Coordinates of C-alpha atoms and ligand atoms in Angstrom, one line a residue:
X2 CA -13.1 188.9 -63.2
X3 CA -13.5 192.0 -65.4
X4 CA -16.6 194.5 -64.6
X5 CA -19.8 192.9 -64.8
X6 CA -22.0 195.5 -65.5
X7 CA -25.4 192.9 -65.2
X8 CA -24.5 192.0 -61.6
X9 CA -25.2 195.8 -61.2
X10 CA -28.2 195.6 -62.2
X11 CA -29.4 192.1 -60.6
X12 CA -28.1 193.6 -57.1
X13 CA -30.3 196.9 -57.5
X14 CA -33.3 194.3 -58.5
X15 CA -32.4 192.4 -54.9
X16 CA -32.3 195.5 -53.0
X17 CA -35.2 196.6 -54.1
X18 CA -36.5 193.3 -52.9
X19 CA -35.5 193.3 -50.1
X20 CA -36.6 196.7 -48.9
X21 CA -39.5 198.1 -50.9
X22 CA -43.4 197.3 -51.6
X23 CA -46.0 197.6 -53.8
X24 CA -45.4 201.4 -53.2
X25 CA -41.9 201.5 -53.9
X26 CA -39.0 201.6 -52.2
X27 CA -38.8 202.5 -48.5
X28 CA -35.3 203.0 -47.1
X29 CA -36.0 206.0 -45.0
X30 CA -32.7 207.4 -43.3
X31 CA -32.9 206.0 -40.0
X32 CA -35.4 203.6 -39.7
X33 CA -34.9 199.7 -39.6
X34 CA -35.4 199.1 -43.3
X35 CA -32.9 201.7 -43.7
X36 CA -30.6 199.5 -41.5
X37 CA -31.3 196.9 -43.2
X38 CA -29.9 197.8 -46.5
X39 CA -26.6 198.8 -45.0
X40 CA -26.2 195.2 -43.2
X41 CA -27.1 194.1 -47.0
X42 CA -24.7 196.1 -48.5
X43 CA -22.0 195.2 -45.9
X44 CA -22.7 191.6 -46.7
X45 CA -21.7 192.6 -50.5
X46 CA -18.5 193.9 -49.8
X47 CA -17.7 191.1 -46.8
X48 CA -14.5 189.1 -48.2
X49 CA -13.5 192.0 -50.6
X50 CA -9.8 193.4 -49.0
X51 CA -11.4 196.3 -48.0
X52 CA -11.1 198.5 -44.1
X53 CA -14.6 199.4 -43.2
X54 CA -15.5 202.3 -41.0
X55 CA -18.8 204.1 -39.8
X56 CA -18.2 207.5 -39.2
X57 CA -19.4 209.9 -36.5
X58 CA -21.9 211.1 -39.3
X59 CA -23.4 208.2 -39.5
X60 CA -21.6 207.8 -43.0
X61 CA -20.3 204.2 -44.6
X62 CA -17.1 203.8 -46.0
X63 CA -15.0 201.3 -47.1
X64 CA -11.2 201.8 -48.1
X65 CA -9.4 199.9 -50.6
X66 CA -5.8 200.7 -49.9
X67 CA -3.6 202.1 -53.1
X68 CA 0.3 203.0 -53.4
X69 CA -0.8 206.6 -52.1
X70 CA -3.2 207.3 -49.5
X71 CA -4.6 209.8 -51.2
X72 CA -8.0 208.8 -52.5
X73 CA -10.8 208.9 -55.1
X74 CA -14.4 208.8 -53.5
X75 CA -17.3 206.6 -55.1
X76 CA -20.3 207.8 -53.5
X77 CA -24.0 207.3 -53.7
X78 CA -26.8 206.9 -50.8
X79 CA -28.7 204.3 -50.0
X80 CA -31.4 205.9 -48.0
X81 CA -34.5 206.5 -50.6
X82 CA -37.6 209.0 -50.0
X83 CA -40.6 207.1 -48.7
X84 CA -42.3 205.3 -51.9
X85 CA -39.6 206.4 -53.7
X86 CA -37.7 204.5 -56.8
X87 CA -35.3 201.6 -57.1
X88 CA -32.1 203.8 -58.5
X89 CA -32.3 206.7 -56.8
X90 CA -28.6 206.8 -54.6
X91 CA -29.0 203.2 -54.6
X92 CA -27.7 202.9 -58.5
X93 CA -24.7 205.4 -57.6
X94 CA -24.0 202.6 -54.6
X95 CA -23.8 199.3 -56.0
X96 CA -22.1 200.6 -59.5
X97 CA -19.4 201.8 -57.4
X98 CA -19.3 198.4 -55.7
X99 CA -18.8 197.2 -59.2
X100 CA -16.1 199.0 -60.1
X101 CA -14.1 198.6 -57.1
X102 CA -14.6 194.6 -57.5
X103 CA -13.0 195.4 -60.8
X104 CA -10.4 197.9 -59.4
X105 CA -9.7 194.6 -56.7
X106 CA -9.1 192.3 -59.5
X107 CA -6.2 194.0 -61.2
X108 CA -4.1 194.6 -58.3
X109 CA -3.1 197.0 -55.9
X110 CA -4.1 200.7 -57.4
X111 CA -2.0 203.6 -57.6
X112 CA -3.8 206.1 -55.3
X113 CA -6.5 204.5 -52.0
X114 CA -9.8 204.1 -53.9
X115 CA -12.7 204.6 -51.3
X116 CA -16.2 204.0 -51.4
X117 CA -19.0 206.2 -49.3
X118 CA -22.5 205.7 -48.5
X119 CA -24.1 208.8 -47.4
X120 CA -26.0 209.0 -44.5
X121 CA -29.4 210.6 -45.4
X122 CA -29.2 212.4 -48.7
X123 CA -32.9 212.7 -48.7
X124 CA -33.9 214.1 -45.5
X125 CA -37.1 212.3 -45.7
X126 CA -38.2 211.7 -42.3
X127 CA -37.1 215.1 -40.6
X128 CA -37.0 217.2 -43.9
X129 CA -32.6 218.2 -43.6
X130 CA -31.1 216.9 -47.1
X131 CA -27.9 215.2 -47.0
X132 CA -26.8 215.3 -43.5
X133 CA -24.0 212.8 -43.8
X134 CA -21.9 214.8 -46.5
X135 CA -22.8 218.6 -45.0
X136 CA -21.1 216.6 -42.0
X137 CA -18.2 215.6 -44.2
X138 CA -17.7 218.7 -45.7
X139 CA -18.4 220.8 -42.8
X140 CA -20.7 223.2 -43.9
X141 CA -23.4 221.6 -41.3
X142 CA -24.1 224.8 -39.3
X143 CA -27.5 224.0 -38.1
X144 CA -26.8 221.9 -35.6
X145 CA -29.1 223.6 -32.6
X146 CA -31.9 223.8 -35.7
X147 CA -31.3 219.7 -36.1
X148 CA -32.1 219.5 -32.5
X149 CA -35.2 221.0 -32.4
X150 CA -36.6 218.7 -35.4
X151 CA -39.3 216.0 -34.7
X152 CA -40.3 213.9 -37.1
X153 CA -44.3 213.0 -37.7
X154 CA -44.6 210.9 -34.3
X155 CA -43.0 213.2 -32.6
X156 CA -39.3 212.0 -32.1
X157 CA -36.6 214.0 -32.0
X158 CA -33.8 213.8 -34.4
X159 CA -30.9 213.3 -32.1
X160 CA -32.8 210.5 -30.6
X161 CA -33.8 208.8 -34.0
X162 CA -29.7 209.2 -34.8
X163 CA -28.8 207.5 -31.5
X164 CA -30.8 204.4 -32.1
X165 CA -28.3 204.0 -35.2
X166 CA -25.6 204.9 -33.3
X167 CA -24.8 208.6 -34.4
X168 CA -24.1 211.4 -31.8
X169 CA -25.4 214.1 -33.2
X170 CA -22.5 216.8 -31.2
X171 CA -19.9 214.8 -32.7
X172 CA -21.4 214.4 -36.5
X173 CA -18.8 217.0 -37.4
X174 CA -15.9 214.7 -36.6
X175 CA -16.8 213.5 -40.3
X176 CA -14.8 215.9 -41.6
X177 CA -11.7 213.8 -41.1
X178 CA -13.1 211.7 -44.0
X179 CA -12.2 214.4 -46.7
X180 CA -9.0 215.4 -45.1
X181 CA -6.8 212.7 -48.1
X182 CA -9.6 213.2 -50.6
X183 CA -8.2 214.0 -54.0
X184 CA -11.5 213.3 -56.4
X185 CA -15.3 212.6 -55.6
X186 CA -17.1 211.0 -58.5
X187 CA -20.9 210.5 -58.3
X188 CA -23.3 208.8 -60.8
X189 CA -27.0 209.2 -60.5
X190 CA -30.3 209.2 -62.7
X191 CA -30.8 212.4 -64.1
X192 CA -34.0 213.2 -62.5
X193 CA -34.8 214.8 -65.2
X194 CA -36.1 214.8 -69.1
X195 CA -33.0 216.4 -70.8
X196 CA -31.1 212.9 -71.7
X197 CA -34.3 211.5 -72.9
X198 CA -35.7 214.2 -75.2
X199 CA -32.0 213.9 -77.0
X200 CA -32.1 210.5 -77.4
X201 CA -28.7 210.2 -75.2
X202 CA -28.3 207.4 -72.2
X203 CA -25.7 209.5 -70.8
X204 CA -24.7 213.0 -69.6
X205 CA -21.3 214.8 -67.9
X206 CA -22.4 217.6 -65.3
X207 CA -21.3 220.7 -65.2
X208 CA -22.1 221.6 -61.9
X209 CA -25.6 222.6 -59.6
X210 CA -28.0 225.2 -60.2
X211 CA -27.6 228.4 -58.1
X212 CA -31.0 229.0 -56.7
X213 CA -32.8 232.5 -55.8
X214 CA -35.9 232.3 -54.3
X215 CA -38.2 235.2 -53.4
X216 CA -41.7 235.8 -51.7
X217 CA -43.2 238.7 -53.8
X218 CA -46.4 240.4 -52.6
X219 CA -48.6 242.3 -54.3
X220 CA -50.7 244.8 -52.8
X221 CA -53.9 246.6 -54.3
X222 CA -57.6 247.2 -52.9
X223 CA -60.4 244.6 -52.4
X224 CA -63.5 246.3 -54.4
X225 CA -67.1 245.1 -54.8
X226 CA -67.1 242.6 -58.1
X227 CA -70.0 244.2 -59.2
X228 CA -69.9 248.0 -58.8
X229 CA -66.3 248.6 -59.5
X230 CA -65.9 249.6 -63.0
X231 CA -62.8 247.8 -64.8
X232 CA -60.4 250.8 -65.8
X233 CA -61.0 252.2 -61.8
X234 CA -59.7 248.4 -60.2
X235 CA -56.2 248.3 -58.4
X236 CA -56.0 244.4 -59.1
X237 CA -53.1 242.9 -57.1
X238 CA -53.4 239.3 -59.0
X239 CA -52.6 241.1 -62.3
X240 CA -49.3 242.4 -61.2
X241 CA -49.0 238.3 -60.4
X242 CA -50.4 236.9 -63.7
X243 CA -48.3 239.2 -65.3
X244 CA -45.2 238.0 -63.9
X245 CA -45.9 234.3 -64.2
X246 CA -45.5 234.7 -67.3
X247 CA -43.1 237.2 -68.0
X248 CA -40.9 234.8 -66.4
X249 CA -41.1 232.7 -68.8
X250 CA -39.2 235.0 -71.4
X251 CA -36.8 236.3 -68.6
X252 CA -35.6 232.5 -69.4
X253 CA -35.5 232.4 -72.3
X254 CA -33.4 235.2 -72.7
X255 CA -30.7 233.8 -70.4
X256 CA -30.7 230.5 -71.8
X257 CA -28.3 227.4 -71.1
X258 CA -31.1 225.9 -69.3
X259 CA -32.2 228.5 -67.2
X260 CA -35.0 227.9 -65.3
X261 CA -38.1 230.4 -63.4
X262 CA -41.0 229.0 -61.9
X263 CA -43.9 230.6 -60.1
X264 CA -44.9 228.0 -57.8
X265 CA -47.7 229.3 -56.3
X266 CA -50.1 232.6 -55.4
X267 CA -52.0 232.8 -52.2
X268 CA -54.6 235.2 -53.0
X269 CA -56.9 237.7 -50.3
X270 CA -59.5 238.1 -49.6
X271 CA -59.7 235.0 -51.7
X272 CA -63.8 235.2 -52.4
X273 CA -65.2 235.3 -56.2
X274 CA -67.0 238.9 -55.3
X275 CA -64.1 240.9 -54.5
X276 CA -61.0 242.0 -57.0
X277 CA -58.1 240.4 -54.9
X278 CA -56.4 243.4 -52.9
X279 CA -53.2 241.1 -51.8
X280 CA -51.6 238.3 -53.9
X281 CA -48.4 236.6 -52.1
X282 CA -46.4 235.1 -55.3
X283 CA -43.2 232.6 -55.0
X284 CA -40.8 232.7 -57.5
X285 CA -37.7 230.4 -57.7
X286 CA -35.1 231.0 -60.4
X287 CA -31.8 229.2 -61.2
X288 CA -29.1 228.9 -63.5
X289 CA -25.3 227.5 -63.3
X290 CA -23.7 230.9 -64.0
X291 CA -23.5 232.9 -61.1
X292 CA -23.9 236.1 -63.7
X293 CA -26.9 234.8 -65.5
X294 CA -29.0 234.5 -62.2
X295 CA -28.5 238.0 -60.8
X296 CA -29.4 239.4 -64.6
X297 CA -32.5 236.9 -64.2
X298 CA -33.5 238.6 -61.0
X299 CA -32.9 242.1 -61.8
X300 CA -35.1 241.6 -64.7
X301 CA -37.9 239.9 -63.0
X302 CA -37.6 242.7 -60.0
X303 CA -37.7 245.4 -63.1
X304 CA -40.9 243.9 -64.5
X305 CA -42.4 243.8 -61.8
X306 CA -42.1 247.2 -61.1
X307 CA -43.2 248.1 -64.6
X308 CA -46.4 245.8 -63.9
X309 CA -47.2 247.4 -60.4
X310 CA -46.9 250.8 -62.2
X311 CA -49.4 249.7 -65.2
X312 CA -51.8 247.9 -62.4
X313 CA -51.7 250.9 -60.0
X314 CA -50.5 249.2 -57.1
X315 CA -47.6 248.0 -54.6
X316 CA -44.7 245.6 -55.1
X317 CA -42.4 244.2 -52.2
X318 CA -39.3 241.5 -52.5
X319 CA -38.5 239.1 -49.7
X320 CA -35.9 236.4 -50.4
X321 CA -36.6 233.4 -48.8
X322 CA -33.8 231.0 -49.9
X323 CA -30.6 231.3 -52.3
X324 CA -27.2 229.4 -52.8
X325 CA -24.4 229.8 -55.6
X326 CA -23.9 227.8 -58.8
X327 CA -21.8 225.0 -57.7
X328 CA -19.6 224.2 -60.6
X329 CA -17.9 220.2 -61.4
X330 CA -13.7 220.1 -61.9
X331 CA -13.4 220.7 -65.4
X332 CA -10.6 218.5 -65.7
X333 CA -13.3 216.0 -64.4
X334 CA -15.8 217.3 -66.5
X335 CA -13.8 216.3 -69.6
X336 CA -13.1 213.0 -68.0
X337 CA -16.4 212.3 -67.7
X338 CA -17.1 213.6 -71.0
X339 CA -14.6 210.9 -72.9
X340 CA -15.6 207.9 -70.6
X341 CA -19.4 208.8 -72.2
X342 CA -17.8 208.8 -76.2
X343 CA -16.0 205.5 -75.1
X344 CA -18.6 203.4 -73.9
X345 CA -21.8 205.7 -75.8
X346 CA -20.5 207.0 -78.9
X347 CA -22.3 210.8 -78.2
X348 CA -21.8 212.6 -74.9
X349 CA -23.3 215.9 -73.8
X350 CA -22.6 218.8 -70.8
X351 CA -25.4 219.4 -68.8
X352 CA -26.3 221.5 -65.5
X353 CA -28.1 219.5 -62.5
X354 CA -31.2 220.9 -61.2
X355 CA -31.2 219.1 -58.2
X356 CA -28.8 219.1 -55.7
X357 CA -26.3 216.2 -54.5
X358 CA -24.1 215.1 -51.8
X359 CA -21.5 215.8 -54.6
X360 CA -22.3 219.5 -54.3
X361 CA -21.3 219.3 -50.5
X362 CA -18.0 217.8 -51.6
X363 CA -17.3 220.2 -54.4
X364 CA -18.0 223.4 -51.9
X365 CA -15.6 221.5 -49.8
X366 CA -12.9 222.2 -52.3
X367 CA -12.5 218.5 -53.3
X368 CA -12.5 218.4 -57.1
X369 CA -15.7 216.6 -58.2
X370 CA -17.4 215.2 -61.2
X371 CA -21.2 213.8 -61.8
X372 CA -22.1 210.9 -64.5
X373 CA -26.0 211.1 -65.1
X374 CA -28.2 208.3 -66.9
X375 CA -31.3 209.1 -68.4
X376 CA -34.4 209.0 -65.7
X377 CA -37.3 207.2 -68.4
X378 CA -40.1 210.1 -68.4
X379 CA -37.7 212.4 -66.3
X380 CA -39.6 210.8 -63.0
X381 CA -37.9 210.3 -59.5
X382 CA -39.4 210.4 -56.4
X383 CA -41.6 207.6 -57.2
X384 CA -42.1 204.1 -57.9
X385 CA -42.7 204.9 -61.6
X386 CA -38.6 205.9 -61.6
X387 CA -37.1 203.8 -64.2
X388 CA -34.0 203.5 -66.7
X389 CA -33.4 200.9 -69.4
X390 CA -31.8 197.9 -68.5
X391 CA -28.9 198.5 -71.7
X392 CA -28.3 202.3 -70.2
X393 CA -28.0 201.2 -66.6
X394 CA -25.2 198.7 -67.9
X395 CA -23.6 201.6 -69.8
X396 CA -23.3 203.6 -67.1
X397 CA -21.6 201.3 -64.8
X398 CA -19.1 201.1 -67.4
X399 CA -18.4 204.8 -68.0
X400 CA -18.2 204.9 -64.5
X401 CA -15.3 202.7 -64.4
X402 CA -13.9 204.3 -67.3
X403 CA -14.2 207.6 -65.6
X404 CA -13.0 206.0 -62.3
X405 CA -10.0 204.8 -64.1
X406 CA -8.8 208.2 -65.7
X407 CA -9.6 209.7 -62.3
X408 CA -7.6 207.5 -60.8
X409 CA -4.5 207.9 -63.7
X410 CA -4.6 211.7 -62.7
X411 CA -4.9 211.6 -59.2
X412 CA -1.6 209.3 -59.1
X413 CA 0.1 211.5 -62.0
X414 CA -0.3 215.1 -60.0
X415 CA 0.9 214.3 -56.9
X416 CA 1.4 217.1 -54.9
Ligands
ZN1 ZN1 -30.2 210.9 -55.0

């Protein structure tokens, strides 16, 4: 039977079903509802000539054996955030299941095609994102932090992963999995409004966002709001104000969707009679080119040094977070890219501002590739997520028709 891009869609409709609410879907990362979307999903790919494994990560598989055992990945993740949406990781899973059906159907393929489910993408219940592929990839380094976590009731995350059969000291043994993997392909809702606002269903990523994040705090002096003169205040929230918005055009300047935002400013003493004498400001920035976000951040450290000066007061810089751009095969890229202009007509390039499990696979040196479909409204994270019906069928078919010229490749550059 050739790809049937409808059953995609009726499967996602069942799953949601199945294991959401009125609230929205509720497949927390080990929990039973969880659980019981993989026993569904292993139901859907019973009968199919396929080996299925669990791995020590707590991460799904299922290999369809090809004239080479080395292998393209199809992965997605089931779990979901708790009242979350019906195509978040769960759309990435069951168009892959799609596509290997068709894969099945015309014979034994030239390279092992292999489907993944990643265990906990969201880190919803104990707040770690995509602990099944940091596993996989072996970048998980935080393994005495992961012991210490407790989720709301109190239980500790090696416990919840034992009732689901994971052994948290042997999680890295996961990294087997990646040792034939020649390509990682990933489709997944764009999160985002970009697609939308250009009238497109469908996008090729270039890669993930490097992130810098920094705590900046201003300092000045708390002064009586009625007997201190304007021109004598040291004003620490106007160094702040300032650079919320000069943000803005330190964006704009770098361009290719570069992104600042100022997500907050704590403010002491905090009362409406005194000029604020300390004002704790985050700032997150991120671009794809490693280049572009150090220029962002030297400029935004150089303004603010400019507004301290003008404001009369003090300016310190504490990063709290950062991570590289993590840039998509561009042979894959282009792949990607043409599947798009065969089953779209228009295609375009765009960053991801979120991370992935396919960023975990790409550091691991695995070439990789991301399809996204238009998020309606840019929502996720919510029941209100949503894609048109039409798109979500076109995307399962570029993802085959990526999957296909993956596949071509991976066969014709054998090492
Ligand atoms: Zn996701």
């Amino acid at each position: 039977m050739p790809l049937q891009p409808s059953r995609t869609v009726g499967e996602l409709r069942e799953l949601q079903q199945l294991t959401g609410d009125e609230n929205g879907a509720q497949r927390v990362a080990w929990t039973d509802t969880w659980a019981q979307a993989q026993d569904w999903l292993a139901g859907k790919l019973a009968g199919l000539p396929l080996e299925a494994e669990v791995d020590p990560a707590g991460n799904r598989w299922w290999t369809l054996r090809g004239r080479s055992e080395r292998a393209v990945l199809l992965g997605g993740h089931i779990d979901s955030v708790p009242n979350g949406g019906w195509l978040d990781g769960s759309l990435n899973v069951l168009a892959a299941v799609e596509v290997l059906r068709r894969i099945i159907e015309d014979g034994e393929p030239a390279v092992t095609v292999r489907l993944v489910d990643w265990a906990d993408e969201e880190g919803a219940r104990f707040g770690r994102s995509l602990f099944g592929s940091s596993a996989a990839a072996g970048s998980m380094r935080d393994q005495e932090e992961l012991r210490k976590l407790t989720d709301r009731d109190g239980i500790a995350l090696p416990d919840a992963l034992a009732a689901h059969g994971v052994d948290l000291d042997r999680a890295l043994e996961a990294r087997k999995q990646l040792e034939t993997a020649a390509a990682y392909l990933e489709l997944h809702i764009e999160q985002g409004p970009v697609l939308e606002s250009m009238n497109l269903p469908l996008g090729a990523v270039l890669g993930t966002f490097g992130v810098e994040r920094h705590r900046i705090t201003w300092r000045g002096q708390a002064a009586h709001a009625g007997s201190t003169p304007m021109a004598e205040r040291r004003d620490a929230l106007a160094g702040a104000a300032k650079l919320a918005l000069e943000i803005r055009e330190i964006a704009r300047a770098a361009g290719d969707g570069a992104v600042c935002t100022s997500g907050g400013v704590v403010c002491r003493p905090g009362i409406v009679t005194s000029v604020v004498e300390t004002a704790e400001q985050l700032l997150d920035q991120r671009h794809l080119d490693a280049g572009k976000l150090a220029s962002m951040l030297a400029a935004a450290k150089e303004a603010a040094q400019r507004f301290a000066e003008e404001e009369r007061i003090e300016v310190a810089w504490e990063r709290i977070w950062n991570i590289e751009p993590i840039l998509f095969h561009p042979q894959l890229v282009d792949f990607c890219d043409e599947a798009i202009r065969e089953v779209a007509g228009t295609s375009h390039r765009l960053p991801s501002g979120p991370l992935h499990d396919a960023a975990e696979v790409a550091q691991a040196g695995v070439p990789t590739e991301m399809l996204f479909v238009q998020s309606l409204r840019g929502l996720s994270h919510t029941k209100l997520e949503d894609t048109k019906e039409e798109q979500l069928e076109l995307c399962v078919q570029a993802l085959d028709r990526l999957a296909s010229k993956t596949i071509a490749w991976v066969a014709a550059t054998q090492p």
